[in-house]
mmCIF file of C-alpha atoms and ligand atoms in Angstrom:
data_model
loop_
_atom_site.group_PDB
_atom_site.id
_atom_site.type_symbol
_atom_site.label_atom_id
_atom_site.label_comp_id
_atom_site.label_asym_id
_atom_site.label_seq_id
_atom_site.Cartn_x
_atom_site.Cartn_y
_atom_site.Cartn_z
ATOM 1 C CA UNK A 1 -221.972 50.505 88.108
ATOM 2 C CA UNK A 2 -224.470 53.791 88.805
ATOM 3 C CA UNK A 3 -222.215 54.790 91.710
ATOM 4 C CA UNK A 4 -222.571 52.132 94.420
ATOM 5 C CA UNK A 5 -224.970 50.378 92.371
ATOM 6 C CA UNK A 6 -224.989 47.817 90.011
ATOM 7 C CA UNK A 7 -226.834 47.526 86.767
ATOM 8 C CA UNK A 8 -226.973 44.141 84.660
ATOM 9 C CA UNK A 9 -226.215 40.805 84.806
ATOM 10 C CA UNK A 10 -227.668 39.610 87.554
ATOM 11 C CA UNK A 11 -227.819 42.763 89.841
ATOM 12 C CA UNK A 12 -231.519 43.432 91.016
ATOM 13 C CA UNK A 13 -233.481 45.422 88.373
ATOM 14 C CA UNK A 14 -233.026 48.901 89.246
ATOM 15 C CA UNK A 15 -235.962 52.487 89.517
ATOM 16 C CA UNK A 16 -234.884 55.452 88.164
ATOM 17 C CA UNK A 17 -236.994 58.878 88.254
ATOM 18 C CA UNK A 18 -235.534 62.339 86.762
ATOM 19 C CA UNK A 19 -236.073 65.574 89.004
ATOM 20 C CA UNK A 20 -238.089 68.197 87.562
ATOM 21 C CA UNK A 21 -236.864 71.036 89.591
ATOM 22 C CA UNK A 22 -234.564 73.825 88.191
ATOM 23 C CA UNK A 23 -230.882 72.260 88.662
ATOM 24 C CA UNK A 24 -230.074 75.618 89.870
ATOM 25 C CA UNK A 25 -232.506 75.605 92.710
ATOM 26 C CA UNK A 26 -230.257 73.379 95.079
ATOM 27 C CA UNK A 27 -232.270 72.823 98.149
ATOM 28 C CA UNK A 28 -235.542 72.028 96.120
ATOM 29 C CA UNK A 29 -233.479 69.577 93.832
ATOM 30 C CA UNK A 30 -232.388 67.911 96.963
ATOM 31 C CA UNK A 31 -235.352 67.183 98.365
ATOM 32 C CA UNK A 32 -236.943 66.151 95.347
ATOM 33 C CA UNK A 33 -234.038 63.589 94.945
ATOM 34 C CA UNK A 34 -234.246 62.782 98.490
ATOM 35 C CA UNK A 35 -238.298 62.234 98.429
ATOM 36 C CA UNK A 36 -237.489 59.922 95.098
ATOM 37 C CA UNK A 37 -234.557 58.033 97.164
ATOM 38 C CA UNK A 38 -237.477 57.575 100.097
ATOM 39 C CA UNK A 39 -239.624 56.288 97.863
ATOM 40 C CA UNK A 40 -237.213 53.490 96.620
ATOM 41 C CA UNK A 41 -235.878 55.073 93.811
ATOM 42 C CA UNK A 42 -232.244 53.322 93.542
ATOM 43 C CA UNK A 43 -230.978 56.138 90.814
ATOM 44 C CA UNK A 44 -231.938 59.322 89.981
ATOM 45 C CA UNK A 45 -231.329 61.796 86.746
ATOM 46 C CA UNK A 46 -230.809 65.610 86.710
ATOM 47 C CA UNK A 47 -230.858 67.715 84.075
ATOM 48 C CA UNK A 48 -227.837 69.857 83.305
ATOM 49 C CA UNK A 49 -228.675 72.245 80.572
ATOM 50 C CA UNK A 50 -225.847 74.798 81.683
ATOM 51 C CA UNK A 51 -222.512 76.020 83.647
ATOM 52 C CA UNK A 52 -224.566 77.290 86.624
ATOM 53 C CA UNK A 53 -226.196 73.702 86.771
ATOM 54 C CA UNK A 54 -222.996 71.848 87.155
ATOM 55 C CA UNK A 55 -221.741 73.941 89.552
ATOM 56 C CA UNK A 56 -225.674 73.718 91.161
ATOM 57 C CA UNK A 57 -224.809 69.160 90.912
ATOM 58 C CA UNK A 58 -221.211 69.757 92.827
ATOM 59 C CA UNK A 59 -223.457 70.313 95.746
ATOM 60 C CA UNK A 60 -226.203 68.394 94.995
ATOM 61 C CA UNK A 61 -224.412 65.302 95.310
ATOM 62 C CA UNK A 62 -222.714 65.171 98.583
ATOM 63 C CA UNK A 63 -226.310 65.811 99.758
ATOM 64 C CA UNK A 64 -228.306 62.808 98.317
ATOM 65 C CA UNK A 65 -227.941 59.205 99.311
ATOM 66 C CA UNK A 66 -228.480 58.143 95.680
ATOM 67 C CA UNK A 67 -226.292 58.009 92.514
ATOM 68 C CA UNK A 68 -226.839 61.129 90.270
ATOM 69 C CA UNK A 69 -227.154 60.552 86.524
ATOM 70 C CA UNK A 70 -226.045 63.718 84.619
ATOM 71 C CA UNK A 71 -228.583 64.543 81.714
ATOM 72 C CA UNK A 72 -226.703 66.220 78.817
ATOM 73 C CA UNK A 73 -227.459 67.098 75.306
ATOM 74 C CA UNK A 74 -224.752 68.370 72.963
ATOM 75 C CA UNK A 75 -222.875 70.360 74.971
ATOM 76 C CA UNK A 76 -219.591 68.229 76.012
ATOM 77 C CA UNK A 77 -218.662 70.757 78.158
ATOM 78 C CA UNK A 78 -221.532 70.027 80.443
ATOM 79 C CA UNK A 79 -220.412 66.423 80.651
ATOM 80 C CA UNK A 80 -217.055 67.166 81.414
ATOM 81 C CA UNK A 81 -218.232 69.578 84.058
ATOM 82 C CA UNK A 82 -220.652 67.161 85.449
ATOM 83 C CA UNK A 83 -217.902 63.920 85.769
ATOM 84 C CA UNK A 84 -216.230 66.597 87.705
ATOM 85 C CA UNK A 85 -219.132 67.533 89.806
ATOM 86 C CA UNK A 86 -219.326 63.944 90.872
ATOM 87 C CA UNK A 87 -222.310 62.816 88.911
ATOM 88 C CA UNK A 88 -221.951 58.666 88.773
ATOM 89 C CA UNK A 89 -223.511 58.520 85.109
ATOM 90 C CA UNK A 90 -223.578 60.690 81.896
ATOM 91 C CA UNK A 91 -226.463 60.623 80.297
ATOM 92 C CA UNK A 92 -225.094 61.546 76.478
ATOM 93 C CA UNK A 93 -224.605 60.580 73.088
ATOM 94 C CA UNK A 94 -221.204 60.566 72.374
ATOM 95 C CA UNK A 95 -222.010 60.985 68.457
ATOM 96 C CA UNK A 96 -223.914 64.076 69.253
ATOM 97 C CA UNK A 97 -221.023 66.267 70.847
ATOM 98 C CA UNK A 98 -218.961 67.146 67.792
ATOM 99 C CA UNK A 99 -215.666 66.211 66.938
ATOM 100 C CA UNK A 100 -213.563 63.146 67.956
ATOM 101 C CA UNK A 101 -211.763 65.339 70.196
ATOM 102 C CA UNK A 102 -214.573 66.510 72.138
ATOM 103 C CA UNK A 103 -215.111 62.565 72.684
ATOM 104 C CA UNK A 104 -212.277 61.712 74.000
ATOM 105 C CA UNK A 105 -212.656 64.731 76.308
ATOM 106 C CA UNK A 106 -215.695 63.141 77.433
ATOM 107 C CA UNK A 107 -214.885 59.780 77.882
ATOM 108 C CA UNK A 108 -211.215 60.512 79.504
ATOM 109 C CA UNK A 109 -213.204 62.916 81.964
ATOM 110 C CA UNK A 110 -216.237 60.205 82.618
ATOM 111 C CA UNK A 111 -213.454 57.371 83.289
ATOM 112 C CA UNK A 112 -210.853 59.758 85.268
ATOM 113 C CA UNK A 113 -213.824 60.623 87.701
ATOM 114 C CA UNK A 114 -215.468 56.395 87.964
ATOM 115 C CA UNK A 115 -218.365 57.690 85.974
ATOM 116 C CA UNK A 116 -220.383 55.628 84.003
ATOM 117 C CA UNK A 117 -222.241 56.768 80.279
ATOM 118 C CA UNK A 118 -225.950 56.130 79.711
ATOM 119 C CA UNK A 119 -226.702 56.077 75.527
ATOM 120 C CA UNK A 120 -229.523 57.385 75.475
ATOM 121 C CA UNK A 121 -231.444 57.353 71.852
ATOM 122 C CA UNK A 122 -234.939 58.812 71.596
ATOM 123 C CA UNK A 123 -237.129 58.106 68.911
ATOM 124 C CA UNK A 124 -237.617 62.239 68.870
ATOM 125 C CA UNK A 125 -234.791 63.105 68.640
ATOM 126 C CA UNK A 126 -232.855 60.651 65.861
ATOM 127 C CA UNK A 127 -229.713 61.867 63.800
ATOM 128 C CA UNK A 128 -230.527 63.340 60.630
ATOM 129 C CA UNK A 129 -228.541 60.870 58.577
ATOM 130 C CA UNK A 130 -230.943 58.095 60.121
ATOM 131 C CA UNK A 131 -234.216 59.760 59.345
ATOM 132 C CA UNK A 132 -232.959 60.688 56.002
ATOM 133 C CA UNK A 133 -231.745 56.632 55.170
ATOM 134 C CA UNK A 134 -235.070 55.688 56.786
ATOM 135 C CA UNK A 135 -237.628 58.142 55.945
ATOM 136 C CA UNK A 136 -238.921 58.140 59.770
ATOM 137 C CA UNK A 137 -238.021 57.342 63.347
ATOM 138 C CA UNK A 138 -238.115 53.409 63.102
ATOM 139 C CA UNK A 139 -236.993 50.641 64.978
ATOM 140 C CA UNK A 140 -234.196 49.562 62.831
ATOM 141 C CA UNK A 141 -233.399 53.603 62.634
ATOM 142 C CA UNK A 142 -232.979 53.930 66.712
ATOM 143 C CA UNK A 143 -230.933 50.747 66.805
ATOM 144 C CA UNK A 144 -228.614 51.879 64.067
ATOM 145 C CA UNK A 145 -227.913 54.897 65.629
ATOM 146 C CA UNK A 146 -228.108 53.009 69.501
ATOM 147 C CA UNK A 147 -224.718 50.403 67.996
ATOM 148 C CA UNK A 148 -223.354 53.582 66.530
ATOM 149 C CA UNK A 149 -222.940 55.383 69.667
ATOM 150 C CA UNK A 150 -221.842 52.181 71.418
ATOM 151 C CA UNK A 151 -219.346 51.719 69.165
ATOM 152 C CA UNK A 152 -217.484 55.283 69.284
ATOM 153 C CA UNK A 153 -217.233 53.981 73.679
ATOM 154 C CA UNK A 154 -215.956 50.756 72.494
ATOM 155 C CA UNK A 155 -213.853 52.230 69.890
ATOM 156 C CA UNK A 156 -212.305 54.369 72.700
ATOM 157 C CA UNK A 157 -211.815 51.202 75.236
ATOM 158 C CA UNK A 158 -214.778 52.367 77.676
ATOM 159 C CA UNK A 159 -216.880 49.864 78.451
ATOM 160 C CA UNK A 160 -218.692 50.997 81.367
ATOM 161 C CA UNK A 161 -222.116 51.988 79.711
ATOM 162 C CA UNK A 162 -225.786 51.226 79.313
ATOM 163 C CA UNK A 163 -227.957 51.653 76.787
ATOM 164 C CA UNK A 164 -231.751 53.077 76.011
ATOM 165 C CA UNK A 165 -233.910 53.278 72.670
ATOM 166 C CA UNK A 166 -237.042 55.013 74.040
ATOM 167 C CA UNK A 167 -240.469 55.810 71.561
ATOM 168 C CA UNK A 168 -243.571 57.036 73.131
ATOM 169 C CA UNK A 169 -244.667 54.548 70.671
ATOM 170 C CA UNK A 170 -244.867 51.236 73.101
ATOM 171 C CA UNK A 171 -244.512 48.969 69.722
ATOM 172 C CA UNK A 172 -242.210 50.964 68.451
ATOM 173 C CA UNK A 173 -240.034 51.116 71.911
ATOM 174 C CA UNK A 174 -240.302 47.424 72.095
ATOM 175 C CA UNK A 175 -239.357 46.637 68.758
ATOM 176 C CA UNK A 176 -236.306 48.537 68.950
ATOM 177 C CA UNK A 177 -235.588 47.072 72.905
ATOM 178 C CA UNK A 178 -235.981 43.357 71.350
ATOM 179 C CA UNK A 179 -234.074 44.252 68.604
ATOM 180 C CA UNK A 180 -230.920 45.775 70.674
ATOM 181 C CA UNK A 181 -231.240 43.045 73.147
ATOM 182 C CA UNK A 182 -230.297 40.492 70.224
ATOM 183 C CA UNK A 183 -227.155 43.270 68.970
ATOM 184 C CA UNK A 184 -225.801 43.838 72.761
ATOM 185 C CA UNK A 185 -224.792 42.122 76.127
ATOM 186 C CA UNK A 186 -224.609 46.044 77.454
ATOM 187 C CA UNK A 187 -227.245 47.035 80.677
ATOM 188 C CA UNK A 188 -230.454 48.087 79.454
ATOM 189 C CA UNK A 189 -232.417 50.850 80.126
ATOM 190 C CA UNK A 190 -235.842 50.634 79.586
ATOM 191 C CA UNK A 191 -238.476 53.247 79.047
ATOM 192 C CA UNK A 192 -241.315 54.487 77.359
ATOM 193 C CA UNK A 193 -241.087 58.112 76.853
ATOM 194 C CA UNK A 194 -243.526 60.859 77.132
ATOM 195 C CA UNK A 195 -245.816 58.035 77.844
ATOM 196 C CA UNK A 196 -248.879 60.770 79.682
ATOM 197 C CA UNK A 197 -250.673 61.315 82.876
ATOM 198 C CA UNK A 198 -250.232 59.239 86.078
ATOM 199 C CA UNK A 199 -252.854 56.677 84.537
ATOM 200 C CA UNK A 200 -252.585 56.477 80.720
ATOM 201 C CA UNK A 201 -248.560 56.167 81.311
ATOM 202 C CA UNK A 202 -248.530 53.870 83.821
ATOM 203 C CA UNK A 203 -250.339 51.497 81.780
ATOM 204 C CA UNK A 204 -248.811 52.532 78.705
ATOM 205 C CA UNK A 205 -245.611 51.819 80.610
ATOM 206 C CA UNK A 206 -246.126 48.454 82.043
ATOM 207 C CA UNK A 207 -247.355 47.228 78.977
ATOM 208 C CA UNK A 208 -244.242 48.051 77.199
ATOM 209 C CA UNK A 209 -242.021 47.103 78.980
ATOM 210 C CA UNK A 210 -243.599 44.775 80.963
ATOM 211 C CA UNK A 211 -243.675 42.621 77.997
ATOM 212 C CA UNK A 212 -240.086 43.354 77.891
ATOM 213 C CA UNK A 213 -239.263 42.498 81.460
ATOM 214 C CA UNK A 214 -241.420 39.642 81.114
ATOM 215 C CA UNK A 215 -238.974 38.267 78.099
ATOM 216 C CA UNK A 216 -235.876 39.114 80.395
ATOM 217 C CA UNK A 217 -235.239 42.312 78.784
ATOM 218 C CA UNK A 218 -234.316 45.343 80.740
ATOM 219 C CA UNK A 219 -231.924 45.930 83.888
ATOM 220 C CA UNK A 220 -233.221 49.486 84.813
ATOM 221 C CA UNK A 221 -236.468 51.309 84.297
ATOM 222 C CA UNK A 222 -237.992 54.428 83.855
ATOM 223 C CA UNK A 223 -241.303 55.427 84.290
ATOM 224 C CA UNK A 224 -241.854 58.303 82.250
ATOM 225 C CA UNK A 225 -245.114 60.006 83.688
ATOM 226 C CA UNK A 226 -246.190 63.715 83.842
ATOM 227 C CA UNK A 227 -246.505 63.356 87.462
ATOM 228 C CA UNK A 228 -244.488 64.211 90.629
ATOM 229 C CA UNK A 229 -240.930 61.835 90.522
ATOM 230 C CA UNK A 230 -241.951 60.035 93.861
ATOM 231 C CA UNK A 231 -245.554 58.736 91.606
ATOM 232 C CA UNK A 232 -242.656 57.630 89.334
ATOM 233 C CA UNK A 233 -240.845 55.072 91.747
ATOM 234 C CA UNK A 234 -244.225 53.553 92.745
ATOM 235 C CA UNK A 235 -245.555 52.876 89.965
ATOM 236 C CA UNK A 236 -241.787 51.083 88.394
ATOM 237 C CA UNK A 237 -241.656 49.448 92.066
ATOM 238 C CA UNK A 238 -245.479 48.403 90.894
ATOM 239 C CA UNK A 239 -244.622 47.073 87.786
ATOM 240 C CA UNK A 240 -241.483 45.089 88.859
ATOM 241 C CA UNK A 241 -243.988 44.002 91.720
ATOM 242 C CA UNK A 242 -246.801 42.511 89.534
ATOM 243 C CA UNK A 243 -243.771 40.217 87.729
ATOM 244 C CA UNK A 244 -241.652 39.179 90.603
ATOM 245 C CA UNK A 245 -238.724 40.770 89.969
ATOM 246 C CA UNK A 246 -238.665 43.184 92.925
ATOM 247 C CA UNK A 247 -240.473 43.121 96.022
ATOM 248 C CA UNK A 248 -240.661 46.088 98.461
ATOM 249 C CA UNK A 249 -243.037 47.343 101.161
ATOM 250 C CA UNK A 250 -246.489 46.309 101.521
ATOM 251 C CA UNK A 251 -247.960 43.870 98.550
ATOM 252 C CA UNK A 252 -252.093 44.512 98.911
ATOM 253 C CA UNK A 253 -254.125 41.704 97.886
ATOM 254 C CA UNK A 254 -257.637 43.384 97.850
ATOM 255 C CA UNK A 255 -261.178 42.552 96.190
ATOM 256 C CA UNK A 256 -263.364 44.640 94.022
ATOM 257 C CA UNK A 257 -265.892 44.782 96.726
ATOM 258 C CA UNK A 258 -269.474 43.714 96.456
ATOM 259 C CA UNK A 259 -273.158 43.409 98.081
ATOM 260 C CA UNK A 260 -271.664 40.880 100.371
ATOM 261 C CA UNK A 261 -268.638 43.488 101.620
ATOM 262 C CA UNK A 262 -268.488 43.125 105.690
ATOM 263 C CA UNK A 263 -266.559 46.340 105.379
ATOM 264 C CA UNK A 264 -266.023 49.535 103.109
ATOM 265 C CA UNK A 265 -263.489 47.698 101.603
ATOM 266 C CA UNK A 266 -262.269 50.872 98.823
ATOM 267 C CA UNK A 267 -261.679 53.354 101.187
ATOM 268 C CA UNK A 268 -260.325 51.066 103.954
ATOM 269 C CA UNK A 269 -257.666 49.951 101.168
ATOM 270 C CA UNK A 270 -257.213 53.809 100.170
ATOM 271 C CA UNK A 271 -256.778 54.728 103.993
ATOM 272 C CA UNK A 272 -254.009 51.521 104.733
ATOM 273 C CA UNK A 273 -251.943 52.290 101.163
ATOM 274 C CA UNK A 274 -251.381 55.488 102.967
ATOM 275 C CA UNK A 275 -250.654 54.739 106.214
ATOM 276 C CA UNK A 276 -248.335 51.369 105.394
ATOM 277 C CA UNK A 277 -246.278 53.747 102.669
ATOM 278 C CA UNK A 278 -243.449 53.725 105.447
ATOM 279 C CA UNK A 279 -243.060 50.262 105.342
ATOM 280 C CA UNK A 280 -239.971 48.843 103.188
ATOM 281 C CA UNK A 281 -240.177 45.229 103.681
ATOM 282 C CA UNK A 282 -241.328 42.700 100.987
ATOM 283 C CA UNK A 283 -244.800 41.175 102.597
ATOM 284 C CA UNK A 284 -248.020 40.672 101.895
ATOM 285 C CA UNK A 285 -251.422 42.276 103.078
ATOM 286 C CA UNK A 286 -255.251 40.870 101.854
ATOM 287 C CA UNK A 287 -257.843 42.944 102.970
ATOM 288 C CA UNK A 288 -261.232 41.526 101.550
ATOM 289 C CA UNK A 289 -264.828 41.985 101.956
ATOM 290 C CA UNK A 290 -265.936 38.809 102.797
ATOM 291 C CA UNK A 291 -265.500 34.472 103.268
ATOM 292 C CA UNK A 292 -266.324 33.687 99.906
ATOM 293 C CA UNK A 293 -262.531 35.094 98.980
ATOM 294 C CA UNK A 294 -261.225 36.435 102.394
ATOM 295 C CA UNK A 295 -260.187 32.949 104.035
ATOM 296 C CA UNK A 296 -257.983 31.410 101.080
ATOM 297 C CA UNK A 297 -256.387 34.783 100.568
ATOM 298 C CA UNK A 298 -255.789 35.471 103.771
ATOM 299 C CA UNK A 299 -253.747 31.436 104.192
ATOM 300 C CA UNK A 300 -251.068 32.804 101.555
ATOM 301 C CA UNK A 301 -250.681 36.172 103.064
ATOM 302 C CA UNK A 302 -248.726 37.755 106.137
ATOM 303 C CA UNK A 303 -251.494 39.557 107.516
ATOM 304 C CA UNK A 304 -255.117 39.337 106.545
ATOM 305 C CA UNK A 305 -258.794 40.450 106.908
ATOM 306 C CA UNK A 306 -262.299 39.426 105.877
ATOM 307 C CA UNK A 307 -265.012 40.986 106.455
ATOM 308 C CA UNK A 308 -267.641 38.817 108.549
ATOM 309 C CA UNK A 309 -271.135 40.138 109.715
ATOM 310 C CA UNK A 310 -272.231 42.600 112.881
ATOM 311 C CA UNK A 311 -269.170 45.094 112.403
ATOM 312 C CA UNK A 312 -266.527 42.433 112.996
ATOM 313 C CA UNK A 313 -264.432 40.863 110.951
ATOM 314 C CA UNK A 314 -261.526 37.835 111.285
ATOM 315 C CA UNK A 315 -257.790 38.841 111.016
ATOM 316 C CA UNK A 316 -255.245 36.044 109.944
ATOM 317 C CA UNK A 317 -251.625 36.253 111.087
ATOM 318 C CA UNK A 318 -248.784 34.133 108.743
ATOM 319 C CA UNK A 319 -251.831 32.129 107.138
ATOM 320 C CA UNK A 320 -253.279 31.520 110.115
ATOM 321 C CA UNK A 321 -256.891 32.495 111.448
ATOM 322 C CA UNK A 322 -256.070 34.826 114.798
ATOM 323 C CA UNK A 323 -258.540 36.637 116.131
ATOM 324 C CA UNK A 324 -261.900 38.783 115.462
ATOM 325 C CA UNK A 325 -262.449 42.398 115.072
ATOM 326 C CA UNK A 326 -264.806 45.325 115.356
ATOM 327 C CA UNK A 327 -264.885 47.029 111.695
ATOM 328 C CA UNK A 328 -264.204 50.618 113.980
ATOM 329 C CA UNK A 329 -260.688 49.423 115.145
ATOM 330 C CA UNK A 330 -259.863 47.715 112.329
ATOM 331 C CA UNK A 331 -257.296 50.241 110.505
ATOM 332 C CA UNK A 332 -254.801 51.193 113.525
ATOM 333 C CA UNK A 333 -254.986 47.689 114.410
ATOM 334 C CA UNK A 334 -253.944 45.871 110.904
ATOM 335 C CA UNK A 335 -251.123 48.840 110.852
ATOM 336 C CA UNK A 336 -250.258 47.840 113.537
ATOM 337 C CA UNK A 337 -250.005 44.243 112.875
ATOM 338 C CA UNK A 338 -248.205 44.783 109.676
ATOM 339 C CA UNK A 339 -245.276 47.135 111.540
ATOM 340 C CA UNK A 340 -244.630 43.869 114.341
ATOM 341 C CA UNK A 341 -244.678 41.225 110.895
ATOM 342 C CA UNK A 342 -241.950 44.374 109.050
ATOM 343 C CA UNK A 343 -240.223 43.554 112.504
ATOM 344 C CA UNK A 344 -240.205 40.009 113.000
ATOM 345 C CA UNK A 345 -239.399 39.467 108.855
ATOM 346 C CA UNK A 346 -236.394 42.098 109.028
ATOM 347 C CA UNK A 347 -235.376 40.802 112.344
ATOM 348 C CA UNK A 348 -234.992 37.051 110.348
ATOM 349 C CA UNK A 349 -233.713 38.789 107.135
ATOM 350 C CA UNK A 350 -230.937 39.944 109.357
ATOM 351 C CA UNK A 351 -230.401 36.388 110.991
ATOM 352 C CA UNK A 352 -230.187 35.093 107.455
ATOM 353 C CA UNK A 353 -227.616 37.161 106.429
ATOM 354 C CA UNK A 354 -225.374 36.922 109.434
ATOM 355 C CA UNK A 355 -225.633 33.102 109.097
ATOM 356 C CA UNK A 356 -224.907 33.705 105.521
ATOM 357 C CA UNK A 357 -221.687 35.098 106.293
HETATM 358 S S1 LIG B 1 -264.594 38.728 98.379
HETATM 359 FE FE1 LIG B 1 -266.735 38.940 98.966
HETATM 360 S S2 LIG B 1 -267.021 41.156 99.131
HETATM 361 FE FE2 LIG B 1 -265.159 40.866 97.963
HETATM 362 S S3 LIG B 1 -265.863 40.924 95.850
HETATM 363 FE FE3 LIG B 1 -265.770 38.776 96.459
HETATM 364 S S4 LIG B 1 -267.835 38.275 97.150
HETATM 365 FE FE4 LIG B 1 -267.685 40.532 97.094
#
């Protein structure tokens, strides 16, 4: 457990983000964790680099609706501090703190306060003993030092922890992932580190571990971008999307566009990603240009649109063909039509559940 959420087994496959905000800066941390949670994100890391940090998270968390993941390096002090703050995770290597004593420290202050430990090992930053016995950051070198930092937990009877080997390298990150997947039954978080901009990493990203997700590897992700937290979410929600594994808000089927387009297909897509961000429930949306694609699309969709000719075009409601429409009213209408399906399919979501009970 992150908090009130679960991670592994068969628990839904969480999104993380980290805030990039000084720790120190309360209110802006806040709302950066509080745009993230909007966004989706189910967990989400802070730094804590110092005493006036952790003191900066004991008031952090009351405010945020989301578990808070502690990021430490070295200092156990931090962690400590942290636990006590109220952070739900630890982000730390408990073979990078110092002595055994400083471990226990750790771990006692982690378990007194229900906090969970993230291992996190980064190809950049491997022990020296490991790059010494391997010459390099390697696969085998990340999971070597991954099972050694598991086992000083185990060693100390705490068992509530998760586990990352990250590269920027995607073969390298998935080697290592495959290869800890066969050593441990412990949560796994993926992630491919310092993967770039909002486009190179997101496809750097859901290549890597997409392939992983794909073999059933992985019960949180990451998506490491150098872009604002909230760009993050999307794109994990995206990528857990595109395999089936998660499904939330508004799923647009859409075509390329061509000569035959009834519509301005792009920038009607651009303008309804926008205004349908607000929506949270799993369903379906195909917006295309025209008949030759529009009508079977629109049969496996909840809402639908082709483009026809004269400035009109045929919406489809649950699969079926509804009614026509000018090209002029189209977007407030189809927003429209998709916020009365949110209702109707969250209105039977709720049905299901009560009947469930
Ligand atoms: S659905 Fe029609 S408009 Fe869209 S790409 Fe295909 S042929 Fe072109």
């Amino acid at each position: 457990m992150v908090g009130n959420v679960p991670v592994g087994g068969d628990a839904p496959i969480t999104v993380q983000t980290m805030t990039n905000t000084l720790t120190t800066d309360v209110k802006a941390t806040i709302a950066q964790i509080q745009a993230a949670a909007d966004a989706g994100a189910d967990i989400v890391r802070v730094s804590v680099p110092d005493e006036a940090s952790s003191r900066a998270l004991r008031l952090i968390v009351p405010e945020v609706s989301v578990p808070i993941v502690a990021d430490i390096h070295f200092h156990y002090k931090r962690g400590i501090e942290a636990a006590e703050a109220g952070a739900a995770c630890l982000r730390i290597n408990p073979g990078n703190i110092g002595d055994e004593t400083r471990v226990k420290e750790v771990i006692k202050a982690a378990r007194d306060h229900n906090c969970s430990i993230r291992i996190g090992v980064n190809a950049g930053s491997l022990e020296r003993h490991l790059l010494d016995k391997y010459g390099e950051p390697t696969p085998d070198a990340m999971v070597e030092s991954g099972m050694d930092h598991i086992k000083i937990l185990q060693d100390n009877d705490f068992h509530e922890f998760k586990i990352s080997c990250k590269a920027s390298d995607v073969f390298m990150a998935a080697a290592a992932y495959q290869k800890l997947a066969e050593l441990t039954d412990a949560p796994i978080h993926l992630g491919i580190t310092e993967a770039g901009g909002l486009m190179s990493g997101t496809v750097k990203s859901a290549i890597g571990m997409g392939s992983l997700l794909w073999a059933g590897i992985g019960d949180t992700i990451r998506v490491s971008l150098s872009a604002d937290p909230v760009e993050e979410v999307k794109m994990g929600f995206e990528i857990l999307k595109s395999l089936g594994l998660r499904h939330r808000g508004v799923n647009i089927i859409s075509c390329p566009s061509c000569a035959r387009q009834g519509f301005d297909v792009i920038r009607t897509v651009e303008a309804l990603e926008k205004r349908l961000e607000h929506i949270k429930t799993p369903m379906s949306l195909s917006i295309i240009g025209c008949v030759v694609n529009g009508p079977g699309e629109a049969l496996m969709t909840d809402v639908g649109f082709t483009g026809g000719g004269n400035g009109s075009g045929m919406v489809y409601l649950a699969g079926k063909q509804s009614h026509k429409l000018s090209n002029d009213a189209m977007i407030d209408h189809i927003v429209e039509q998709v916020e009365q399906r949110a209702a109707v399919l969250d209105a039977e979501a709720a049905q299901a559940e009560t009947a469930a009970e």
